[in-house]
Coordinates of C-alpha atoms in Angstrom, one line a residue:
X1 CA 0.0 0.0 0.0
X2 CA 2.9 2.4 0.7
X3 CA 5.3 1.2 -1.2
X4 CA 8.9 1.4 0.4
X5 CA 7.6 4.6 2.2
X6 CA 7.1 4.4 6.3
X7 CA 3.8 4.7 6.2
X8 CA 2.4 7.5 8.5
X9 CA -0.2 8.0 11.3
X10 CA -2.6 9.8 9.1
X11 CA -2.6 7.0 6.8
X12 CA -4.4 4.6 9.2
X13 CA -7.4 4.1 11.7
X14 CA -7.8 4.1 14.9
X15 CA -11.7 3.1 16.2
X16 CA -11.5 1.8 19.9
X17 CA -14.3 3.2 21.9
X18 CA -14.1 3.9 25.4
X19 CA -17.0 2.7 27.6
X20 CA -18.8 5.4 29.9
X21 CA -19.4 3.3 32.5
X22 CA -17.5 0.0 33.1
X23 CA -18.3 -3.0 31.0
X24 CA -20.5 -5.7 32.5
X25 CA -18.2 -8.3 32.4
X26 CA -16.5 -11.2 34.2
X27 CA -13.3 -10.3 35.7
X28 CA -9.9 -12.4 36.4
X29 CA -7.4 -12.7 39.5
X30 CA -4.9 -14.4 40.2
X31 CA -4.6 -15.8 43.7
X32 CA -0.1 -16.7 44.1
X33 CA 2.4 -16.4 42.4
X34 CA 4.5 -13.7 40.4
X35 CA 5.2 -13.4 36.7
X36 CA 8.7 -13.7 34.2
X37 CA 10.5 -10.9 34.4
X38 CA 10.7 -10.8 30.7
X39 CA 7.8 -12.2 28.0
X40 CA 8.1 -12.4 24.5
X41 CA 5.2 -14.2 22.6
X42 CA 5.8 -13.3 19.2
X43 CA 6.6 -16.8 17.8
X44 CA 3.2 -17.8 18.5
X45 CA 1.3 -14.4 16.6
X46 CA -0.2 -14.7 13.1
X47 CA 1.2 -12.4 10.4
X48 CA 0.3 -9.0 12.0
X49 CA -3.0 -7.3 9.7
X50 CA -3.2 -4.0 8.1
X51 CA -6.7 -2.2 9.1
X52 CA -6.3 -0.1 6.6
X53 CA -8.4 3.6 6.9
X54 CA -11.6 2.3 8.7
X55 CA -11.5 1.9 12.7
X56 CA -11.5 -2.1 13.5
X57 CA -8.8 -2.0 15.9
X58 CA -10.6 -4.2 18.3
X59 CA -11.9 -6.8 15.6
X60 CA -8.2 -7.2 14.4
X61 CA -7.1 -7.6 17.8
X62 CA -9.4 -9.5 19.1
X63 CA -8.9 -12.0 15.9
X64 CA -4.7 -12.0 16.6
X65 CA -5.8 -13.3 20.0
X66 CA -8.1 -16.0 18.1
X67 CA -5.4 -17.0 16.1
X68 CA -2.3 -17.0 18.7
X69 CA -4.6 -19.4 20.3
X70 CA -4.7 -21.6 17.2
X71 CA -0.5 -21.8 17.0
X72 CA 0.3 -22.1 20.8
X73 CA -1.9 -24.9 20.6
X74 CA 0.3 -26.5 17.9
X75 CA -2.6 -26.3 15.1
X76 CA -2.4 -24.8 11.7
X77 CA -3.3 -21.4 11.3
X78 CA -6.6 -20.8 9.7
X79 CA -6.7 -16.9 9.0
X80 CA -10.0 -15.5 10.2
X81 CA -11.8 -12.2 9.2
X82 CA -11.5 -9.1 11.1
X83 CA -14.1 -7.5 8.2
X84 CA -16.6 -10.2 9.8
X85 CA -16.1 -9.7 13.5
X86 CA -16.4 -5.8 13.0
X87 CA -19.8 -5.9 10.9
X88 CA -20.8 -8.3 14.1
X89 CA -19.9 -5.8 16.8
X90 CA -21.6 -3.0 15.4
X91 CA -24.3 -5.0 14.7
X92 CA -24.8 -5.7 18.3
X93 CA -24.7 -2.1 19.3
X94 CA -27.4 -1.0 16.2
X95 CA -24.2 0.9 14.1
X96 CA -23.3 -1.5 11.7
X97 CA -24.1 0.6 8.5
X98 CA -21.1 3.2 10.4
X99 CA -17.4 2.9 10.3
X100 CA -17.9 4.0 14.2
X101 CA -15.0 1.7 15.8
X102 CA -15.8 -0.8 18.5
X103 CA -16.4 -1.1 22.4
X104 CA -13.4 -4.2 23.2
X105 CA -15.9 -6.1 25.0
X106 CA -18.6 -5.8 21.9
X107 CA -15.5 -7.1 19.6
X108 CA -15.1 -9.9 22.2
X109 CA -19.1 -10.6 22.4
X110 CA -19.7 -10.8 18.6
X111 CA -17.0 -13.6 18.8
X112 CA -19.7 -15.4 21.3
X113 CA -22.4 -14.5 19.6
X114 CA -21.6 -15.3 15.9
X115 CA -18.4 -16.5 15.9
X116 CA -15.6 -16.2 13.3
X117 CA -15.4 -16.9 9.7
X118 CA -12.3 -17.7 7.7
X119 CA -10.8 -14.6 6.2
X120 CA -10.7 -16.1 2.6
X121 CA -14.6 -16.2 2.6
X122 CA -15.1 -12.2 3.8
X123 CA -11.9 -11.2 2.5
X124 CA -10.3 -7.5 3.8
X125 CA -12.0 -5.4 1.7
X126 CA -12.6 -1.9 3.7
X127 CA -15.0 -0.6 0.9
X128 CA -17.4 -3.7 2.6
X129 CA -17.3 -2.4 5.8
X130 CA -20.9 -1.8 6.1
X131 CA -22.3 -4.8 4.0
X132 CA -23.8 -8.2 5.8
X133 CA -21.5 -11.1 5.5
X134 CA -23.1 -13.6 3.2
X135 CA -25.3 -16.5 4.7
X136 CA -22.6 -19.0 4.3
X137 CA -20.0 -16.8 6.5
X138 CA -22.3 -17.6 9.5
X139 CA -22.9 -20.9 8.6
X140 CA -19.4 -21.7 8.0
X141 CA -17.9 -19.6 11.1
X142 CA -15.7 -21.2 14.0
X143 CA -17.0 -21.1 17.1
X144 CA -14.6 -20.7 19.9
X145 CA -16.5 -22.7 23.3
X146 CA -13.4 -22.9 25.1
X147 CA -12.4 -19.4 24.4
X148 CA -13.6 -16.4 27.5
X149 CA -13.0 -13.0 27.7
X150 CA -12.4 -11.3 31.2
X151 CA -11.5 -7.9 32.5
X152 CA -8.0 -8.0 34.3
X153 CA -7.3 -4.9 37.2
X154 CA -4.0 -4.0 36.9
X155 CA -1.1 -4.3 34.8
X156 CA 0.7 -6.8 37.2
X157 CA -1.9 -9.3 36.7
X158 CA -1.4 -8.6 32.8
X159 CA 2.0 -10.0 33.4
X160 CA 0.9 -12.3 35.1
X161 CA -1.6 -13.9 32.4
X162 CA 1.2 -13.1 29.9
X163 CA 3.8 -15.1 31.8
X164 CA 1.3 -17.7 31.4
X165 CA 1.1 -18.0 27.8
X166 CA -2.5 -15.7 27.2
X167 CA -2.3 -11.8 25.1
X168 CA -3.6 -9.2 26.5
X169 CA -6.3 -6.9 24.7
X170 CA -5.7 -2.8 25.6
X171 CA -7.8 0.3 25.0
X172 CA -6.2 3.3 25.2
X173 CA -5.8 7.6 24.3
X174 CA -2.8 8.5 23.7
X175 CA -1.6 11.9 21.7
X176 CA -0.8 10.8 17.7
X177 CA 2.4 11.8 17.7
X178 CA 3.2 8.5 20.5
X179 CA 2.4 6.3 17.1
X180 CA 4.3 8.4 14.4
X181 CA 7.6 7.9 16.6
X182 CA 6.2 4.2 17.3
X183 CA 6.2 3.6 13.3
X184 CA 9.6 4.9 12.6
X185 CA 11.3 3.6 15.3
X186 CA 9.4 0.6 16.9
X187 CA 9.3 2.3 20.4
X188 CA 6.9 5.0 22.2
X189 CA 8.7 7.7 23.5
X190 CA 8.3 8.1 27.4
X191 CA 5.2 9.5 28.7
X192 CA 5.4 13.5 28.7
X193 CA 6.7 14.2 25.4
X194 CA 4.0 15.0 23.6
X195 CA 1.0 15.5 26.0
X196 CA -0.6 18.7 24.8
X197 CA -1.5 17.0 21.3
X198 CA -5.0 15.8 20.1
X199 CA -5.6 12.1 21.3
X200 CA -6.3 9.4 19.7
X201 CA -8.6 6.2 20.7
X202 CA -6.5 2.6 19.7
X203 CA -6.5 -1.1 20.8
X204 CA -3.5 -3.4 20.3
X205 CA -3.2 -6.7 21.7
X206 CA -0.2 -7.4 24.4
X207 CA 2.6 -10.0 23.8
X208 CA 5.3 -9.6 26.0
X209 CA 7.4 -7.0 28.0
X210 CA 10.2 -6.3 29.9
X211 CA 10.4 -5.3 33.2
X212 CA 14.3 -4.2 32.8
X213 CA 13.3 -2.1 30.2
X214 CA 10.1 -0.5 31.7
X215 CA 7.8 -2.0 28.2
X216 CA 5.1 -3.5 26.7
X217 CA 5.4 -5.4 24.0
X218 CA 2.5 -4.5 21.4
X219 CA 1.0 -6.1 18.3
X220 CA -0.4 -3.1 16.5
X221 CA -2.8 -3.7 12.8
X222 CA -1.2 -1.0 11.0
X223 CA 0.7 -4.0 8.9
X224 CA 4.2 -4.9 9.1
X225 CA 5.6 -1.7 8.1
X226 CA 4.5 -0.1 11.3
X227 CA 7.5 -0.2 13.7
X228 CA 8.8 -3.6 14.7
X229 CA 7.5 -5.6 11.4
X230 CA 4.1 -4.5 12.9
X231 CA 5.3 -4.6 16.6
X232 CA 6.2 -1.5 19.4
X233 CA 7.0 -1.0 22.5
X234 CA 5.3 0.9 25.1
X235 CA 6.7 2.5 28.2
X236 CA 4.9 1.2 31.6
X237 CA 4.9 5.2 32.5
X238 CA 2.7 5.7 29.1
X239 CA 0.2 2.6 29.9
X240 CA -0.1 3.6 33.5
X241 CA -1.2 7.0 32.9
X242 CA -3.1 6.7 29.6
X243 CA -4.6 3.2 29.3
X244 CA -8.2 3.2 30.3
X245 CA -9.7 1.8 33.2
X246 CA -11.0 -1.8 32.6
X247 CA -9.8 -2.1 29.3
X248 CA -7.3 -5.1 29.9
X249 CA -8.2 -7.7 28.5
X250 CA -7.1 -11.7 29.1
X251 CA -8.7 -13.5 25.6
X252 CA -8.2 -17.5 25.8
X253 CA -9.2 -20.6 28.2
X254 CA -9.0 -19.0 31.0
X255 CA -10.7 -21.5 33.1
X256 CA -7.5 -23.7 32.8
X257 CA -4.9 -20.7 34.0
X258 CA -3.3 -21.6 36.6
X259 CA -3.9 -19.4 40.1
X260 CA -6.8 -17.7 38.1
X261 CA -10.3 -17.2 39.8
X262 CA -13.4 -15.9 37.8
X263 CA -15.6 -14.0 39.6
X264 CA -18.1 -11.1 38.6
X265 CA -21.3 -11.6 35.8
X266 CA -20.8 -15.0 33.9
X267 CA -20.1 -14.9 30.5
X268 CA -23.9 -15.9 29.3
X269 CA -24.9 -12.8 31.7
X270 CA -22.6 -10.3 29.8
X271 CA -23.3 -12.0 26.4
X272 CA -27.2 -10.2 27.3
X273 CA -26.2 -7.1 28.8
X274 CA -24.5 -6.8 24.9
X275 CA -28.0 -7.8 23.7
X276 CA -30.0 -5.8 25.8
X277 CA -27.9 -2.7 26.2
X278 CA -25.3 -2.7 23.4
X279 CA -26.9 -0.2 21.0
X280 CA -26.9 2.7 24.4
X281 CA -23.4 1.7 25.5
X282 CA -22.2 2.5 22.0
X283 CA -24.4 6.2 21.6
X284 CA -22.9 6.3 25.3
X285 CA -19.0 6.3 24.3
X286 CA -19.4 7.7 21.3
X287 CA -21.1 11.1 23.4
X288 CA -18.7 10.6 25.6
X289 CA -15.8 10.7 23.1
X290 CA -17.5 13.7 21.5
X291 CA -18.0 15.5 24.9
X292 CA -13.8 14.8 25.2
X293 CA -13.1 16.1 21.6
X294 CA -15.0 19.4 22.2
X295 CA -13.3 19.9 26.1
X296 CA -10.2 19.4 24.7
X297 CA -11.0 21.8 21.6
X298 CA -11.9 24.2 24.2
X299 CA -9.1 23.8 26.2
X300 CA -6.8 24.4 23.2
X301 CA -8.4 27.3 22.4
X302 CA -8.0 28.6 26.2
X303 CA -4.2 27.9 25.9
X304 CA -3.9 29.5 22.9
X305 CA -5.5 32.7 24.5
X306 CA -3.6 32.4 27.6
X307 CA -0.1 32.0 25.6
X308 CA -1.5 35.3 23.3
X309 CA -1.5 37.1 26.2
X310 CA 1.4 36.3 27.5
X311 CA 3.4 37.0 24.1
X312 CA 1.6 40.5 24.3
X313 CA 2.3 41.5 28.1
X314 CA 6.2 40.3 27.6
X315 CA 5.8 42.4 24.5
X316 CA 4.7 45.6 26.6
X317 CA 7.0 45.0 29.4
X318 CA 10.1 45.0 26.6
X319 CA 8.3 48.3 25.2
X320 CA 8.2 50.0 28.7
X321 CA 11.8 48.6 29.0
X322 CA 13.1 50.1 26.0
X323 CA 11.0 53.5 27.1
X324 CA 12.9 53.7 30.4
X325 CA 16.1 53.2 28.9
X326 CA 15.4 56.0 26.5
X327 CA 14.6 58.9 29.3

């Protein structure tokens, strides 16, 4: 698509959605026991996808979690559709005739709820965004019965599951310029350096860190010309103050983890809050992520006043400077 170009932030979507009120969902803890100081799980990932300019972050992570299950469990990789599980979460929020990104855990519940077809029978074609899958799509999709979805707290017990062989699914709003330095040079600066900028809504899925370094270890879908062949790291300082609440996300069998508990609403429980409540949680984030758009709008343009003024009152106190030295 870009050609031997680094492609650039403006080239791609974003499209994760952040809830206005925490998702009814189960939740995971683990009871003992500490993590590897150091993961890498990048041997088990799938060719990393290229979302193109449409906002399926979510379905593409959400499918790289489908299919690292498929190779850590020694099988052959059957790619599946991210085109298919983004038509399905919007469906279950009432939105699916809008590129309007996705809520993690509606990504995660059209997986429950319908499944995922193979990639080579809905194909990646963006301009289809908004167009049904065909009958046999649903009637050929792979259900995933030994695959849950749970909420995890904190980022220790991310390492935790990630020391354990599971990816983690992220949400989080981070100024752009974090993912222009990201695609260049595979790494996210350190949180600070560019935190007056617009921000920007993403979801990446989690495959490793390094707690010498201070990093996550991120599978983005910009394709493999993004960063690392597709990869970046992400500075703990940059998660912890930018990743949103409740939006980490342990995909996998997570009944067979070791020292994991499930507690909270069961899965069928959340799978009908989706159903009953999916179209207002979606009008909710997406007025909430207008609401954020026009405060920080607002709060640019306050700045902007407030550094006018400055300019003009360091401009008068030279002026009445120059005046003194003159009499």
């Amino acid at each position: 698509m870009f050609g031997d170009k680094k492609p650039q932030v403006e080239d791609y979507g974003f499209g994760a959605l952040r809830s206005a009120t925490p998702a009814f969902a189960p939740r995971m803890e683990f009871g003992s026991g500490g993590h590897e100081p150091k993961v890498d799980l990048r041997k088990y990932c799938s060719p990393v996808q290229d979302q193109l300019t449409i906002g399926s972050c979510n379905a593409c992570a959400i499918v790289g979690a489908l299919e690292f299950q498929m190779l850590k469990g020694g099988r052959p990789l059957t790619p599946l559709s991210p085109l298919y599980v983004y038509y399905n979460g919007r469906k279950l929020a009432g939105m699916e005739k809008e590129d309007s990104g996705l809520l993690c855990h509606h990504a995660t519940a059209a997986i429950m709820a319908y499944g995922a077809c193979e990639e080579k029978r809905w194909p990646y074609r963006i301009e289809k965004f908004d167009r049904e899958p065909p009958k046999e799509c649903y009637d050929n999709s792979r259900t995933f019965e030994t695959t849950q979805y749970a909420r995890l707290s904190t980022p220790e017990e991310a390492k935790v599951a990630l020391s354990q062989g599971m990816p983690i699914v992220f949400g989080f709003d981070i100024p752009r310029s974090y993912y222009t330095a990201a695609a260049k040079t595979g790494r996210m600066p350190r949180e600070g350096t560019y935190d007056l900028e617009s921000m920007s809504g993403h979801a990446m899925l989690i495959v490793g860190f390094d707690d010498h370094e201070g990093v996550w270890l991120a599978r983005n879908s910009w394709g493999e010309s993004f960063g690392e062949k597709g990869y970046c790291w992400i500075p703990y300082g940059l998660v912890n103050r930018y990743v949103w609440n409740d939006e980490l996300w342990a995909i996998g069998s997570l009944e067979k983890v070791q020292t994991a508990r499930l507690f909270g609403p069961t899965l069928q429980e959340a799978m009908r809050d989706v159903q009953q409540r999916g179209a207002q949680q979606a009008q909710d984030a997406l007025k909430k992520l207008r609401g954020e758009i026009r405060d920080d709008l607002q709060q640019r343009t306050d700045d902007a006043k407030a550094s006018m003024r400055d300019r003009l009152r360091e401009q008068e106190r030279q002026l009445e400077a120059r005046r003194n030295q003159n009499k």
